[in-house]
Coordinates of C-alpha atoms and ligand atoms in Angstrom, one line a residue:
M17 CA 130.9 196.7 -67.3
D18 CA 128.1 198.3 -65.2
L19 CA 128.3 195.3 -62.9
A20 CA 132.1 195.6 -62.6
L21 CA 131.6 199.3 -61.7
A22 CA 128.9 198.5 -59.2
V23 CA 131.1 195.8 -57.5
S24 CA 134.1 198.2 -57.4
F25 CA 131.9 200.8 -55.9
G26 CA 130.5 198.4 -53.3
I27 CA 134.1 197.2 -52.4
F28 CA 135.2 200.8 -52.0
I29 CA 132.2 201.6 -49.8
A30 CA 132.8 198.5 -47.7
L31 CA 136.5 199.3 -47.2
W32 CA 135.7 202.9 -46.4
G33 CA 133.1 201.7 -43.8
L34 CA 135.7 199.4 -42.3
W35 CA 138.3 202.2 -42.2
L36 CA 135.8 204.5 -40.5
L37 CA 134.8 201.7 -38.0
K38 CA 138.5 201.1 -37.2
A39 CA 139.2 204.8 -36.8
R40 CA 136.2 205.2 -34.5
S41 CA 137.2 202.2 -32.4
N42 CA 140.6 203.8 -32.0
L43 CA 139.3 206.6 -30.0
P44 CA 141.3 207.4 -26.8
P45 CA 140.4 205.4 -23.7
S46 CA 137.2 206.4 -22.1
P47 CA 135.3 205.7 -18.8
W48 CA 131.8 204.4 -19.1
G49 CA 129.4 207.2 -19.9
L50 CA 125.7 207.6 -19.4
P51 CA 123.0 208.4 -21.9
L52 CA 122.5 212.2 -22.5
I53 CA 124.9 213.4 -19.8
G54 CA 127.8 211.4 -21.0
H55 CA 130.6 211.7 -18.4
L56 CA 129.4 214.8 -16.6
H57 CA 128.6 212.8 -13.5
L58 CA 132.3 212.0 -13.2
L59 CA 133.0 215.7 -12.7
A60 CA 130.6 216.1 -9.9
G61 CA 131.7 216.6 -6.3
M62 CA 135.2 217.9 -7.0
P63 CA 136.9 220.7 -9.0
P64 CA 137.1 219.6 -12.7
H65 CA 140.9 219.9 -12.9
K66 CA 141.1 217.3 -10.0
A67 CA 138.4 215.1 -11.4
L68 CA 140.1 215.0 -14.8
Q69 CA 143.4 214.3 -13.2
R70 CA 141.9 211.3 -11.4
M71 CA 140.5 210.0 -14.7
A72 CA 143.9 210.5 -16.3
N73 CA 145.6 208.5 -13.5
K74 CA 143.2 205.6 -14.3
Y75 CA 142.8 205.8 -18.1
G76 CA 146.0 207.5 -19.3
P77 CA 147.2 210.9 -20.5
I78 CA 144.7 211.1 -23.3
I79 CA 141.1 210.4 -22.6
S80 CA 137.9 210.7 -24.6
L81 CA 134.8 212.0 -22.9
R82 CA 131.4 213.2 -23.7
L83 CA 130.5 216.3 -21.8
G84 CA 126.7 216.3 -22.2
M85 CA 126.6 215.6 -25.9
I86 CA 129.9 217.3 -26.8
P87 CA 132.8 215.0 -27.8
T88 CA 135.9 216.0 -25.8
V89 CA 139.5 214.9 -25.5
V90 CA 141.5 215.7 -22.4
I91 CA 145.3 215.8 -22.4
S92 CA 147.3 215.5 -19.2
S93 CA 151.0 214.9 -20.2
P94 CA 153.7 217.3 -21.6
E95 CA 154.4 214.9 -24.5
L96 CA 150.8 215.0 -25.7
A97 CA 150.5 218.8 -25.0
K98 CA 153.5 219.2 -27.2
E99 CA 151.9 217.2 -29.9
V100 CA 148.6 219.1 -29.9
F101 CA 150.3 222.6 -29.6
T102 CA 153.0 221.9 -32.3
T103 CA 152.2 219.1 -34.8
H104 CA 148.4 219.7 -34.6
D105 CA 148.4 223.3 -33.5
L106 CA 146.6 224.6 -36.7
N107 CA 144.1 221.9 -36.5
F108 CA 143.2 222.8 -32.8
A109 CA 143.5 226.6 -33.3
S110 CA 139.7 227.2 -33.1
R111 CA 137.4 227.6 -30.2
P112 CA 134.3 225.5 -29.7
Y113 CA 130.9 227.2 -29.1
M114 CA 130.8 228.8 -25.7
V115 CA 127.9 230.6 -24.0
F116 CA 130.5 233.2 -23.0
G117 CA 131.3 234.0 -26.6
E118 CA 127.7 233.9 -27.9
Y119 CA 126.1 236.1 -25.4
F120 CA 128.8 238.2 -23.8
S121 CA 131.3 238.5 -26.6
Y122 CA 128.8 239.6 -29.3
S123 CA 128.6 236.1 -31.0
S124 CA 132.2 235.3 -30.5
V125 CA 133.9 238.2 -32.3
G126 CA 136.5 239.0 -29.6
L127 CA 140.1 237.7 -29.7
V128 CA 139.5 235.1 -26.9
S129 CA 136.3 233.6 -28.2
S130 CA 136.5 233.9 -32.0
P131 CA 137.0 230.9 -34.1
H132 CA 140.3 230.6 -36.0
G133 CA 140.0 232.6 -39.2
K134 CA 140.5 236.0 -40.7
L135 CA 138.9 238.0 -37.9
W136 CA 140.9 236.2 -35.3
R137 CA 144.2 236.6 -37.2
N138 CA 143.6 240.4 -37.8
T139 CA 142.6 241.0 -34.2
R140 CA 145.6 239.0 -32.8
K141 CA 147.9 240.9 -35.1
L142 CA 146.5 244.2 -34.0
C143 CA 146.9 243.3 -30.3
T144 CA 150.4 241.9 -30.6
T145 CA 151.6 244.9 -32.6
E146 CA 149.8 247.7 -30.8
L147 CA 149.2 246.5 -27.3
F148 CA 151.5 243.7 -26.2
T149 CA 154.9 244.8 -27.6
A150 CA 157.8 245.1 -25.1
Q151 CA 158.0 248.8 -25.9
R152 CA 154.3 249.4 -25.3
I153 CA 154.4 247.5 -22.0
D154 CA 157.4 249.6 -20.9
S155 CA 155.7 252.8 -21.9
F156 CA 153.0 252.1 -19.4
S157 CA 155.2 251.7 -16.4
W158 CA 153.9 255.1 -15.1
V159 CA 150.4 253.6 -15.0
R160 CA 151.5 250.6 -13.0
R161 CA 153.5 252.9 -10.7
E162 CA 150.5 255.1 -9.9
E163 CA 148.3 252.1 -9.3
L164 CA 151.0 250.6 -7.1
S165 CA 151.1 253.8 -5.1
R166 CA 147.4 253.6 -4.5
A167 CA 147.6 249.9 -3.5
L168 CA 150.3 250.7 -1.0
E169 CA 148.3 253.6 0.4
G170 CA 145.3 251.4 0.9
I171 CA 147.4 248.8 2.8
L172 CA 149.0 251.5 5.0
K173 CA 145.5 252.7 5.8
A174 CA 144.3 249.2 6.7
H175 CA 147.3 249.0 9.0
G176 CA 146.4 252.4 10.6
N177 CA 142.9 251.1 11.2
D178 CA 144.1 247.8 12.5
K179 CA 142.2 246.1 9.7
P180 CA 143.2 243.1 7.6
V181 CA 144.1 243.5 4.0
E182 CA 141.8 241.7 1.5
V183 CA 144.7 240.6 -0.8
R184 CA 142.5 239.5 -3.7
K185 CA 140.6 242.8 -3.7
V186 CA 143.9 244.9 -3.7
A187 CA 145.3 242.8 -6.5
S188 CA 142.0 242.9 -8.5
V189 CA 141.6 246.7 -8.3
F190 CA 145.3 247.0 -9.2
A191 CA 144.9 244.7 -12.3
F192 CA 141.5 246.1 -13.4
N193 CA 142.7 249.7 -13.3
I194 CA 145.9 248.9 -15.1
T195 CA 144.1 247.1 -17.9
S196 CA 141.4 249.7 -18.2
R197 CA 143.9 252.6 -18.2
I198 CA 146.1 250.9 -20.8
V199 CA 143.3 249.9 -23.0
M200 CA 141.0 252.8 -22.8
S201 CA 142.7 255.6 -20.7
K202 CA 140.1 255.3 -17.9
R203 CA 140.6 254.4 -14.3
Y204 CA 137.5 253.0 -12.5
F205 CA 138.3 251.9 -9.0
G206 CA 140.0 253.6 -6.1
D207 CA 139.7 253.4 -2.4
E208 CA 137.2 256.2 -1.9
N209 CA 136.3 257.0 -5.5
V210 CA 134.4 254.0 -6.8
D211 CA 132.7 254.7 -10.0
A212 CA 129.1 253.4 -9.6
D213 CA 128.9 252.3 -13.3
A214 CA 132.2 250.5 -13.0
M215 CA 131.1 248.7 -9.9
E216 CA 128.0 247.6 -11.8
F217 CA 130.2 246.5 -14.7
K218 CA 132.5 244.5 -12.4
E219 CA 129.4 242.8 -10.9
L220 CA 128.1 242.1 -14.4
N221 CA 131.5 240.6 -15.3
D222 CA 131.4 238.4 -12.2
N223 CA 128.0 237.2 -13.3
V224 CA 129.4 236.5 -16.8
L225 CA 132.2 234.5 -15.2
E226 CA 129.8 232.6 -13.0
L227 CA 127.7 231.7 -16.0
T228 CA 130.8 230.7 -17.9
I229 CA 132.0 228.3 -15.2
N230 CA 128.8 226.7 -14.2
P231 CA 128.0 223.9 -16.7
C232 CA 125.2 225.4 -18.7
L233 CA 123.0 223.5 -21.1
S234 CA 124.0 225.5 -24.2
N235 CA 127.6 224.4 -23.8
L236 CA 126.7 220.8 -23.5
V237 CA 124.3 220.2 -26.5
P238 CA 124.6 220.6 -30.2
W239 CA 123.3 223.8 -31.8
Y240 CA 119.8 222.5 -32.6
L241 CA 119.1 221.9 -28.9
R242 CA 120.4 225.2 -27.5
W243 CA 117.0 226.8 -27.5
L244 CA 116.2 224.5 -24.5
D245 CA 118.6 226.4 -22.3
W246 CA 116.3 228.0 -19.7
Q247 CA 119.0 230.5 -18.7
I248 CA 119.0 232.3 -22.1
P249 CA 116.8 235.1 -20.9
R250 CA 119.2 235.7 -18.0
Y251 CA 122.2 235.8 -20.4
K252 CA 120.4 238.3 -22.5
R253 CA 119.5 240.5 -19.6
I254 CA 123.1 240.6 -18.3
H255 CA 124.4 241.2 -21.8
A256 CA 122.0 244.2 -22.4
K257 CA 123.4 245.9 -19.3
Q258 CA 126.9 245.1 -20.2
D259 CA 126.4 246.5 -23.7
K260 CA 125.1 249.7 -22.3
F261 CA 128.2 250.2 -20.3
L262 CA 130.6 249.3 -23.1
Q263 CA 128.7 251.5 -25.7
K264 CA 129.0 254.4 -23.3
I265 CA 132.8 254.0 -23.2
V266 CA 132.9 253.7 -27.0
D267 CA 130.7 256.8 -27.4
E268 CA 132.8 258.8 -24.9
H269 CA 135.9 257.9 -26.9
K270 CA 134.5 258.9 -30.2
E271 CA 133.6 262.4 -28.7
T272 CA 137.1 263.1 -27.3
T273 CA 140.5 263.2 -29.0
R274 CA 143.7 262.2 -27.2
K275 CA 147.1 263.5 -27.9
C276 CA 148.3 259.9 -27.8
K277 CA 145.9 257.3 -29.1
D278 CA 145.0 254.5 -26.7
F279 CA 144.2 251.0 -27.7
L280 CA 140.5 251.7 -27.9
D281 CA 141.2 254.5 -30.4
I282 CA 143.4 252.2 -32.4
M283 CA 140.7 249.5 -32.4
L284 CA 138.1 252.0 -33.6
D285 CA 140.4 253.1 -36.4
F286 CA 141.0 249.5 -37.4
F287 CA 137.5 248.1 -37.2
G288 CA 135.8 251.3 -38.2
A289 CA 133.1 253.2 -36.4
G290 CA 129.6 251.9 -37.2
T291 CA 127.6 249.1 -35.8
Q292 CA 129.8 246.2 -36.9
G293 CA 133.1 247.8 -36.1
E294 CA 132.0 248.9 -32.7
T295 CA 130.7 245.5 -31.9
Y296 CA 134.2 244.0 -32.5
V297 CA 135.6 246.8 -30.3
K298 CA 133.2 246.1 -27.5
A299 CA 133.8 242.4 -27.6
N300 CA 137.5 242.9 -27.3
L301 CA 137.2 245.5 -24.6
M302 CA 135.1 243.1 -22.5
E303 CA 137.5 240.2 -23.1
M304 CA 140.6 242.2 -22.2
L305 CA 139.0 243.5 -19.0
I306 CA 137.9 240.0 -17.9
G307 CA 141.0 238.2 -19.3
G308 CA 143.5 240.7 -17.9
T309 CA 142.0 241.1 -14.4
D310 CA 141.1 237.8 -12.9
T311 CA 144.2 235.9 -14.0
T312 CA 146.6 238.6 -12.8
S313 CA 144.9 239.1 -9.4
T314 CA 144.6 235.3 -8.8
A315 CA 148.3 234.7 -9.5
S316 CA 149.2 237.6 -7.1
E317 CA 147.0 236.3 -4.3
W318 CA 148.4 232.7 -4.7
L319 CA 151.9 234.1 -4.4
I320 CA 151.2 236.0 -1.2
A321 CA 149.4 233.0 0.2
V322 CA 152.2 230.5 -0.6
L323 CA 154.8 232.9 0.9
M324 CA 152.8 233.3 4.1
H325 CA 152.5 229.6 4.4
D326 CA 156.2 229.0 3.8
P327 CA 158.4 231.1 6.1
R328 CA 161.6 229.6 4.6
V329 CA 160.7 230.8 1.1
M330 CA 159.4 234.1 2.4
A331 CA 162.7 234.8 4.3
K332 CA 164.8 233.9 1.3
L333 CA 162.8 236.2 -1.0
R334 CA 162.9 239.0 1.6
E335 CA 166.7 238.6 1.9
E336 CA 167.0 239.0 -1.9
L337 CA 164.7 242.1 -1.9
D338 CA 166.8 243.7 0.9
R339 CA 170.0 242.9 -0.9
V340 CA 168.9 244.1 -4.4
V341 CA 166.6 247.0 -3.4
G342 CA 167.8 248.1 0.0
N343 CA 165.6 249.5 2.7
T344 CA 165.2 253.1 1.6
R345 CA 162.9 252.7 -1.4
M346 CA 160.3 250.5 -2.9
V347 CA 160.8 248.0 -5.7
Q348 CA 161.1 249.5 -9.2
E349 CA 160.4 247.8 -12.5
S350 CA 164.1 247.9 -13.4
D351 CA 164.8 245.8 -10.2
L352 CA 162.7 242.9 -11.4
P353 CA 165.2 241.2 -13.8
K354 CA 167.7 241.2 -10.9
L355 CA 165.3 239.4 -8.5
E356 CA 166.2 235.8 -9.5
Y357 CA 164.6 234.1 -6.5
L358 CA 161.4 235.9 -7.2
Q359 CA 161.4 234.4 -10.6
L360 CA 161.8 230.9 -9.1
V361 CA 159.0 231.5 -6.7
L362 CA 156.8 232.8 -9.5
K363 CA 157.4 229.8 -11.7
E364 CA 156.8 227.4 -8.8
T365 CA 153.5 229.2 -7.9
L366 CA 152.3 229.0 -11.6
R367 CA 153.2 225.3 -11.7
R368 CA 151.4 224.5 -8.4
Y369 CA 148.5 226.9 -8.9
P370 CA 148.1 227.9 -12.6
P371 CA 145.1 230.3 -12.7
G372 CA 143.9 228.7 -15.9
A373 CA 144.1 225.2 -14.6
I374 CA 142.4 223.8 -17.6
I375 CA 143.5 225.7 -20.6
M376 CA 140.6 227.4 -22.4
P377 CA 138.9 224.9 -24.8
H378 CA 140.1 224.5 -28.4
I379 CA 138.3 222.5 -31.1
S380 CA 139.6 220.3 -34.0
S381 CA 138.8 221.5 -37.5
Q382 CA 139.8 218.1 -39.0
A383 CA 140.2 214.5 -37.8
S384 CA 143.7 213.8 -36.6
N385 CA 145.8 211.2 -34.9
V386 CA 147.0 212.2 -31.4
G387 CA 149.2 209.9 -29.4
G388 CA 148.3 207.1 -31.7
F389 CA 144.5 207.6 -31.2
H390 CA 141.9 208.9 -33.6
V391 CA 140.5 212.3 -32.7
P392 CA 137.5 213.1 -34.9
K393 CA 136.8 216.5 -36.4
G394 CA 134.8 218.8 -34.1
T395 CA 136.2 217.4 -30.9
T396 CA 136.7 219.8 -28.0
L397 CA 140.3 219.8 -26.7
L398 CA 141.0 220.4 -23.0
V399 CA 144.6 220.5 -21.7
N400 CA 144.8 220.0 -18.0
S401 CA 147.8 222.2 -17.2
W402 CA 147.3 221.8 -13.5
A403 CA 147.5 218.0 -13.8
I404 CA 150.7 218.3 -15.9
G405 CA 152.2 220.5 -13.2
M406 CA 151.4 217.9 -10.6
A407 CA 152.5 214.8 -12.4
P408 CA 155.0 212.7 -10.4
A409 CA 156.4 211.4 -13.7
V410 CA 157.4 215.0 -14.6
W411 CA 158.1 216.7 -11.3
E412 CA 159.9 215.3 -8.2
N413 CA 157.6 215.6 -5.1
P414 CA 155.1 217.6 -7.1
T415 CA 152.9 218.5 -4.1
Q416 CA 155.9 220.2 -2.4
F417 CA 156.3 223.9 -2.9
H418 CA 160.0 224.1 -3.8
P419 CA 161.1 227.1 -5.9
E420 CA 164.7 225.8 -6.0
R421 CA 163.6 223.0 -8.4
F422 CA 163.9 225.6 -11.1
L423 CA 167.5 226.5 -10.1
G424 CA 169.8 226.0 -13.1
S425 CA 166.8 224.8 -15.2
S426 CA 165.9 226.3 -18.5
I427 CA 162.2 225.6 -18.1
D428 CA 160.1 228.8 -18.3
V429 CA 156.4 229.7 -18.6
K430 CA 156.5 231.0 -22.2
G431 CA 154.9 228.0 -23.8
Q432 CA 158.0 226.2 -25.2
N433 CA 158.3 223.9 -22.2
F434 CA 155.2 221.7 -22.2
E435 CA 155.6 220.6 -18.5
L436 CA 154.7 224.2 -17.5
L437 CA 151.9 225.8 -19.4
P438 CA 150.2 228.5 -17.3
F439 CA 149.8 230.7 -20.4
G440 CA 149.0 227.9 -22.9
S441 CA 151.1 227.4 -26.0
G442 CA 150.9 227.5 -29.8
R443 CA 148.9 230.0 -31.9
R444 CA 146.3 230.7 -29.2
K445 CA 148.7 231.1 -26.3
C446 CA 148.1 234.1 -24.0
P447 CA 149.2 237.3 -25.8
G448 CA 149.0 239.3 -22.5
M449 CA 151.7 237.1 -20.7
A450 CA 154.4 239.8 -20.5
M451 CA 151.9 242.4 -19.4
G452 CA 150.4 240.1 -16.8
L453 CA 153.7 238.9 -15.4
R454 CA 155.0 242.5 -15.1
A455 CA 152.0 243.5 -13.0
V456 CA 152.2 240.4 -10.8
E457 CA 155.9 240.7 -10.2
L458 CA 155.7 244.4 -9.4
L459 CA 152.8 244.1 -7.0
V460 CA 154.1 241.0 -5.2
A461 CA 157.7 242.2 -4.9
N462 CA 156.5 245.5 -3.3
L463 CA 154.0 243.8 -1.0
I464 CA 156.7 241.5 0.3
H465 CA 159.4 244.1 0.4
G466 CA 157.2 246.8 2.1
F467 CA 155.3 244.8 4.7
D468 CA 155.5 242.0 7.3
W469 CA 152.5 239.8 6.7
S470 CA 150.7 237.7 9.4
F471 CA 147.5 235.8 9.5
V472 CA 144.5 237.4 11.2
P473 CA 145.0 236.4 14.9
G474 CA 143.3 233.1 15.6
T475 CA 143.1 232.0 12.0
T476 CA 145.3 229.9 9.7
P477 CA 143.6 230.2 6.3
S478 CA 143.6 227.0 4.3
M479 CA 145.2 226.7 0.8
E480 CA 142.1 224.8 -0.5
D481 CA 141.3 225.8 -4.1
V482 CA 138.1 226.3 -6.0
F483 CA 137.5 226.3 -9.7
R484 CA 136.0 229.6 -10.8
S485 CA 137.1 231.7 -13.8
A486 CA 140.6 230.7 -12.5
I487 CA 141.6 228.3 -9.8
Q488 CA 141.4 230.5 -6.7
L489 CA 141.8 230.2 -3.0
K490 CA 138.4 228.9 -1.8
I491 CA 138.5 231.5 1.1
P492 CA 139.9 234.8 -0.1
L493 CA 143.1 235.6 1.8
Q494 CA 142.8 238.2 4.5
A495 CA 146.0 239.1 6.3
M496 CA 147.5 241.7 8.6
A497 CA 150.2 243.9 7.0
S498 CA 152.7 246.0 9.0
P499 CA 155.0 248.4 7.2
R500 CA 158.7 247.7 7.4
F501 CA 159.8 251.2 6.6
P502 CA 159.1 254.7 7.6
K503 CA 156.0 256.2 5.8
D504 CA 158.0 258.5 3.5
V505 CA 159.5 255.4 1.8
Y506 CA 156.0 254.4 0.6
I507 CA 154.8 257.9 -0.1
N508 CA 157.9 258.8 -2.1
Q509 CA 158.0 255.5 -4.0
T510 CA 156.7 257.2 -7.2
S511 CA 159.6 259.5 -7.4
H512 CA 162.0 256.6 -7.5
L513 CA 160.3 254.6 -10.2
Ligands
HEM1634 C1 149.0 235.9 -14.9 C2 148.3 236.4 -15.8 C3 147.6 235.6 -17.0 C4 147.5 234.2 -17.2 C5 147.9 233.1 -16.2 C6 146.8 234.0 -18.4 C7 146.6 232.8 -19.0 C8 146.0 232.6 -20.2 C9 145.7 231.3 -20.8 C10 145.9 229.9 -20.1 C11 145.1 231.5 -22.0 C12 144.5 230.4 -23.0 C13 145.5 230.0 -24.0 C14 144.9 229.0 -25.0 O1 143.7 229.0 -25.2 O2 145.7 228.1 -25.5 C15 145.0 232.9 -22.2 C16 144.5 233.5 -23.3 C17 144.4 234.9 -23.5 N1 144.8 235.9 -22.6 FE1 145.8 235.6 -20.9 N2 146.6 235.3 -19.0 C18 147.1 236.2 -18.2 C19 147.0 237.6 -18.4 C20 146.5 238.2 -19.5 C21 146.4 239.7 -19.7 C22 147.0 240.7 -18.7 C23 145.7 239.9 -20.8 C24 145.3 241.2 -21.5 C25 145.2 242.3 -21.0 C26 145.4 238.6 -21.4 C27 144.7 238.3 -22.6 C28 144.5 237.1 -23.1 C29 143.8 236.9 -24.4 C30 143.3 238.0 -25.3 C31 143.7 235.5 -24.6 C32 143.1 234.8 -25.8 C33 144.2 234.6 -27.0 C34 143.6 233.9 -28.2 O3 142.6 233.2 -28.1 O4 144.1 234.1 -29.3 N3 145.8 237.6 -20.5 N4 145.6 233.6 -21.1

């Protein structure tokens, strides 16, 4: 009897071993890797979204890589993106370890970095019901209007001084101030009035982004080797400064009461004052400021750049603006839904230059079968949304900038059409999409309506991109802007909005 049991057990173990071996051997195709660094060398020398596209062209739309010691799967087709963001969405709803989360987001307790679980669910619910509703977004139109006024003033001033406009800077100040005013009722940047603390905080955030982008050891090794990361003292130094800034904001908030609660008040009520609650609040503040600024300003800069490089599209958009808005006022938020061509140009820009070219990493909580391949538990998932937007199998002449391709098409950017995923899809898709789009559309529509744009004499800036926190123009766009209307049209724009 004992023998029969032992034999059965042996057979069971053997079958299980065979099954495991088969599952393992059914991993997605993979290039040859090297010991320790895995496939990292294949990402050297070109931006990662392009290197991964090249691998996808050779090995297929699902590939298996080892980034350092971290098992990773990369998806580069709409079909497989649909599979991971629908059938397997729950399984991939968590985030892998990221230095960004550990050191700058208070051990990954903010909405962006937190693993899937109760804290993430509660924070996401709080954000979607209290910050990102259509009503809330509309209620802040006066903030966008004021920031737009300031941006226009700055551009007029640059014109008066015969100076070029630094488009990214204009868009970045606009986006940062909008986010900080909406989230915590505080404006930090202006033309003359630059808050020294805020400037330092912005620099710290830039440092954080730089650390996040550059491959750092901690992101590439399992937990037991992270202590080897020689940059840890630097992360800690930057975080200490960042924490001082964020704590000051929280303390100021606790000391003052507002007639109408802002999102920071709402978060303090929800998470509770005290060390733990305030830690959650600071993590979310930091993530909103970083998440809401760079993406929005990058998308705006790309739009202005593509329009300047494409006079046909620029003229068509200008014609629409003149027809819908006229030439006695600036563009109002209520005009935006009527600007159909602007919507096409926006979609085409987000297809061609999605700020989050590779969607923020997800991780599998269980083993699963994706596209017929075995994806083990604990695998990092990267979806190359840039490569999907550039796939000839999906888009006709994908390198061509052609907004009309969206005419009569129902494809939009909301995450249901997997050929166009600038905001991701599924549970972790961007909750700030509507807010970000409103800001981008308002800014770009007004810059194009209000000014004639030309390159700085003697220069034709390239459209080469670089992979930073977002894919950005390698050389920030500087351009000359001349007003199309008399000055009072710009000055009075607030009274029309
Ligand atoms: C054009 C502007 C924007 C673009 C292109 C963009 C893009 C993205 C992308 C690709 C993701 C990752 C989705 C995923 O992991 O599957 C994301 C996540 C996120 N975005 Fe945005 N975003 C923009 C604006 C904003 C704004 C204005 C805010 C807030 C003020 C914001 C807040 C967030 C947050 C909190 C997450 C994390 C959601 C989660 O993990 O549950 N984003 N965004």
